Amino acid sequence: DALVAEGLYVTDAPPAVLERLEEHAVRSPERVSPSGVRRLLRSSHCVAEGNRRLRARVLTLLHYCLSDIIDDDPASAAALEGVPLAPMTDGTAAIFQPGGVGAQPLYVCSAEETPLLAGAADLCVDRAADPLLTARLETLAGTGALNLKRVDDDALATLMPRILPPSWRQVGGAGSGR
């Protein structure tokens, strides 16, 4: 259903029947594949639709798009670049981008870190969405190929203004003498 909702027509028939359809009825058919779905999802109309997809559809599409990815291989992980299926804690779906300087990090938090980072839900992958996906995204974060990151001291320093209670934030900043 998720693939059909994206405009991909999936035929369920024995291989011999599909081969005959391709041979006689459909010119240059495009077979549905994880790579083809990633390519479709990178298109501008699909990226714009990203946050309007139902969560179940995002997760189904992400499972399919990951089906040919080798999690601990940076070159394989890079195939996800531009795909708008990162399930975030705030309910949106973010875009996987190349890792490195300048990429907006998407944090794959531990179970303990998740409630502490509630103020940055738009930057945290939703652990509750699917345990298998979470485990795979944790491994992908380790490759450095994408903007998926584990929470570390640099991440905490960056996220601190968003996660501290308002009453703890200093108006004038550190060292202002207040």
Tab-separated table of C-alpha atoms in Angstrom:
chain	number	residue	atom	x	y	z
A	1	ASP	CA	0.000	0.000	0.000
A	2	ALA	CA	2.841	2.421	0.821
A	3	LEU	CA	4.408	1.962	-2.620
A	4	VAL	CA	1.066	2.387	-4.394
A	5	ALA	CA	0.438	5.559	-2.357
A	6	GLU	CA	3.724	6.926	-3.744
A	7	GLY	CA	2.495	6.297	-7.296
A	8	LEU	CA	4.326	3.037	-7.890
A	9	TYR	CA	2.145	0.322	-9.324
A	10	VAL	CA	2.931	-3.049	-7.899
A	11	THR	CA	1.683	-6.146	-9.644
A	12	ASP	CA	1.412	-9.355	-7.706
A	13	ALA	CA	1.562	-12.216	-10.166
A	14	PRO	CA	3.753	-15.214	-10.904
A	15	PRO	CA	7.087	-14.275	-12.491
A	16	ALA	CA	6.161	-15.854	-15.839
A	17	VAL	CA	3.026	-13.689	-16.062
A	18	LEU	CA	4.982	-10.538	-15.208
A	19	GLU	CA	7.558	-11.384	-17.869
A	20	ARG	CA	4.807	-11.776	-20.496
A	21	LEU	CA	3.248	-8.437	-19.472
A	22	GLU	CA	6.614	-6.749	-19.843
A	23	GLU	CA	7.237	-8.455	-23.151
A	24	HIS	CA	3.874	-7.731	-24.779
A	25	ALA	CA	1.911	-5.073	-22.898
A	26	VAL	CA	4.240	-2.580	-21.247
A	27	ARG	CA	7.088	-0.827	-23.015
A	28	SER	CA	10.175	-0.297	-20.879
A	29	PRO	CA	8.575	-1.135	-17.546
A	30	GLU	CA	10.291	0.026	-14.406
A	31	ARG	CA	10.516	-2.636	-11.779
A	32	VAL	CA	10.076	-1.496	-8.227
A	33	SER	CA	13.325	-1.707	-6.279
A	34	PRO	CA	14.711	-0.092	-3.129
A	35	SER	CA	17.011	2.018	-5.317
A	36	GLY	CA	14.129	3.114	-7.546
A	37	VAL	CA	11.984	4.051	-4.541
A	38	ARG	CA	14.851	6.105	-3.079
A	39	ARG	CA	15.231	7.856	-6.437
A	40	LEU	CA	11.487	8.637	-6.539
A	41	LEU	CA	11.486	9.906	-2.950
A	42	ARG	CA	14.333	12.326	-3.717
A	43	SER	CA	12.186	14.078	-6.338
A	44	SER	CA	10.919	17.507	-5.342
A	45	HIS	CA	7.236	16.609	-5.086
A	46	CYS	CA	8.008	13.625	-2.855
A	47	VAL	CA	10.330	15.632	-0.594
A	48	ALA	CA	7.655	18.332	-0.203
A	49	GLU	CA	5.121	15.660	0.746
A	50	GLY	CA	7.502	14.180	3.323
A	51	ASN	CA	5.881	15.536	6.480
A	52	ARG	CA	2.376	14.762	5.270
A	53	ARG	CA	3.003	11.026	5.028
A	54	LEU	CA	1.382	8.891	7.693
A	55	ARG	CA	3.925	7.505	10.159
A	56	ALA	CA	3.085	3.915	9.210
A	57	ARG	CA	3.784	4.722	5.550
A	58	VAL	CA	7.104	6.401	6.408
A	59	LEU	CA	8.201	3.344	8.387
A	60	THR	CA	7.117	0.890	5.678
A	61	LEU	CA	8.935	2.878	2.997
A	62	LEU	CA	12.035	3.198	5.187
A	63	HIS	CA	12.107	-0.565	5.799
A	64	TYR	CA	11.919	-1.127	2.044
A	65	CYS	CA	14.528	1.533	1.224
A	66	LEU	CA	16.909	-0.029	3.762
A	67	SER	CA	16.404	-3.560	2.421
A	68	ASP	CA	19.477	-3.416	0.160
A	69	ILE	CA	21.630	-1.202	2.406
A	70	ILE	CA	24.607	-2.673	4.284
A	71	ASP	CA	24.359	-0.766	7.553
A	72	ASP	CA	28.032	-0.640	8.485
A	73	ASP	CA	29.259	0.209	4.960
A	74	PRO	CA	29.593	3.987	4.406
A	75	ALA	CA	29.309	3.659	0.615
A	76	SER	CA	26.094	1.672	0.937
A	77	ALA	CA	24.703	4.038	3.595
A	78	ALA	CA	25.323	6.990	1.263
A	79	ALA	CA	22.556	5.632	-1.000
A	80	LEU	CA	20.081	7.113	1.510
A	81	GLU	CA	21.220	10.705	0.851
A	82	GLY	CA	18.251	12.925	0.008
A	83	VAL	CA	15.615	10.420	1.118
A	84	PRO	CA	12.974	12.119	3.338
A	85	LEU	CA	12.193	9.162	5.617
A	86	ALA	CA	14.084	9.701	8.886
A	87	PRO	CA	11.329	9.226	11.518
A	88	MET	CA	11.669	12.007	14.062
A	89	THR	CA	10.311	12.084	17.618
A	90	ASP	CA	8.091	15.091	16.817
A	91	GLY	CA	6.223	13.021	14.202
A	92	THR	CA	7.881	14.528	11.136
A	93	ALA	CA	10.175	12.831	8.645
A	94	ALA	CA	13.572	14.449	8.078
A	95	ILE	CA	15.875	14.122	5.081
A	96	PHE	CA	18.985	11.973	5.260
A	97	GLN	CA	21.910	14.163	4.196
A	98	PRO	CA	25.601	13.476	3.676
A	99	GLY	CA	27.518	13.487	6.946
A	100	GLY	CA	30.159	16.020	7.724
A	101	VAL	CA	30.452	19.720	8.361
A	102	GLY	CA	27.351	21.732	7.611
A	103	ALA	CA	24.825	18.890	7.684
A	104	GLN	CA	21.976	19.298	10.192
A	105	PRO	CA	22.535	16.371	12.576
A	106	LEU	CA	19.743	13.910	13.253
A	107	TYR	CA	20.443	12.377	16.654
A	108	VAL	CA	19.915	8.695	17.342
A	109	CYS	CA	19.408	8.867	21.097
A	110	SER	CA	19.617	6.061	23.613
A	111	ALA	CA	16.499	5.149	25.579
A	112	GLU	CA	17.888	7.139	28.531
A	113	GLU	CA	18.667	10.224	26.426
A	114	THR	CA	15.287	10.384	24.672
A	115	PRO	CA	13.247	11.939	27.518
A	116	LEU	CA	16.066	14.370	28.318
A	117	LEU	CA	16.114	15.639	24.729
A	118	ALA	CA	12.342	16.161	24.420
A	119	GLY	CA	12.934	19.863	23.697
A	120	ALA	CA	14.780	18.873	20.523
A	121	ALA	CA	12.254	16.313	19.254
A	122	ASP	CA	12.618	17.649	15.697
A	123	LEU	CA	16.291	16.593	15.727
A	124	CYS	CA	15.920	13.195	17.416
A	125	VAL	CA	15.083	9.934	15.675
A	126	ASP	CA	11.958	8.331	17.128
A	127	ARG	CA	13.143	5.280	19.078
A	128	ALA	CA	9.564	4.240	19.782
A	129	ALA	CA	8.659	4.036	16.093
A	130	ASP	CA	10.292	0.668	15.403
A	131	PRO	CA	13.030	-1.141	17.371
A	132	LEU	CA	14.516	-2.803	14.280
A	133	LEU	CA	14.758	0.517	12.447
A	134	THR	CA	16.285	2.153	15.515
A	135	ALA	CA	18.995	-0.510	15.678
A	136	ARG	CA	19.750	-0.082	11.983
A	137	LEU	CA	19.856	3.726	12.256
A	138	GLU	CA	22.247	3.420	15.227
A	139	THR	CA	24.592	1.353	13.062
A	140	LEU	CA	24.239	3.789	10.158
A	141	ALA	CA	25.100	6.645	12.537
A	142	GLY	CA	28.375	4.902	13.262
A	143	THR	CA	29.463	5.052	9.616
A	144	GLY	CA	29.566	8.863	9.500
A	145	ALA	CA	28.266	8.718	5.913
A	146	LEU	CA	24.988	10.418	6.803
A	147	ASN	CA	23.830	13.170	9.128
A	148	LEU	CA	22.797	10.551	11.696
A	149	LYS	CA	24.762	11.084	14.912
A	150	ARG	CA	24.913	9.569	18.362
A	151	VAL	CA	24.540	12.005	21.249
A	152	ASP	CA	27.971	13.028	22.558
A	153	ASP	CA	29.416	15.991	24.459
A	154	ASP	CA	29.425	18.227	21.357
A	155	ALA	CA	25.773	17.380	20.689
A	156	LEU	CA	24.817	18.189	24.269
A	157	ALA	CA	26.586	21.535	24.082
A	158	THR	CA	24.709	22.355	20.878
A	159	LEU	CA	21.345	21.176	22.214
A	160	MET	CA	21.664	22.675	25.697
A	161	PRO	CA	19.674	25.867	24.962
A	162	ARG	CA	16.802	23.760	23.656
A	163	ILE	CA	16.697	21.188	26.444
A	164	LEU	CA	17.235	23.239	29.588
A	165	PRO	CA	14.109	24.378	31.427
A	166	PRO	CA	13.389	28.060	30.699
A	167	SER	CA	13.958	29.001	34.345
A	168	TRP	CA	17.547	27.682	34.138
A	169	ARG	CA	18.546	29.645	31.060
A	170	GLN	CA	20.568	32.793	31.649
A	171	VAL	CA	19.254	35.838	29.872
A	172	GLY	CA	22.651	37.492	29.502
A	173	GLY	CA	24.708	34.358	28.873
A	174	ALA	CA	27.632	32.999	30.852
A	175	GLY	CA	29.788	35.513	32.656
A	176	SER	CA	27.297	38.352	32.461
A	177	GLY	CA	27.553	38.955	36.200
A	178	ARG	CA	23.922	38.235	36.959
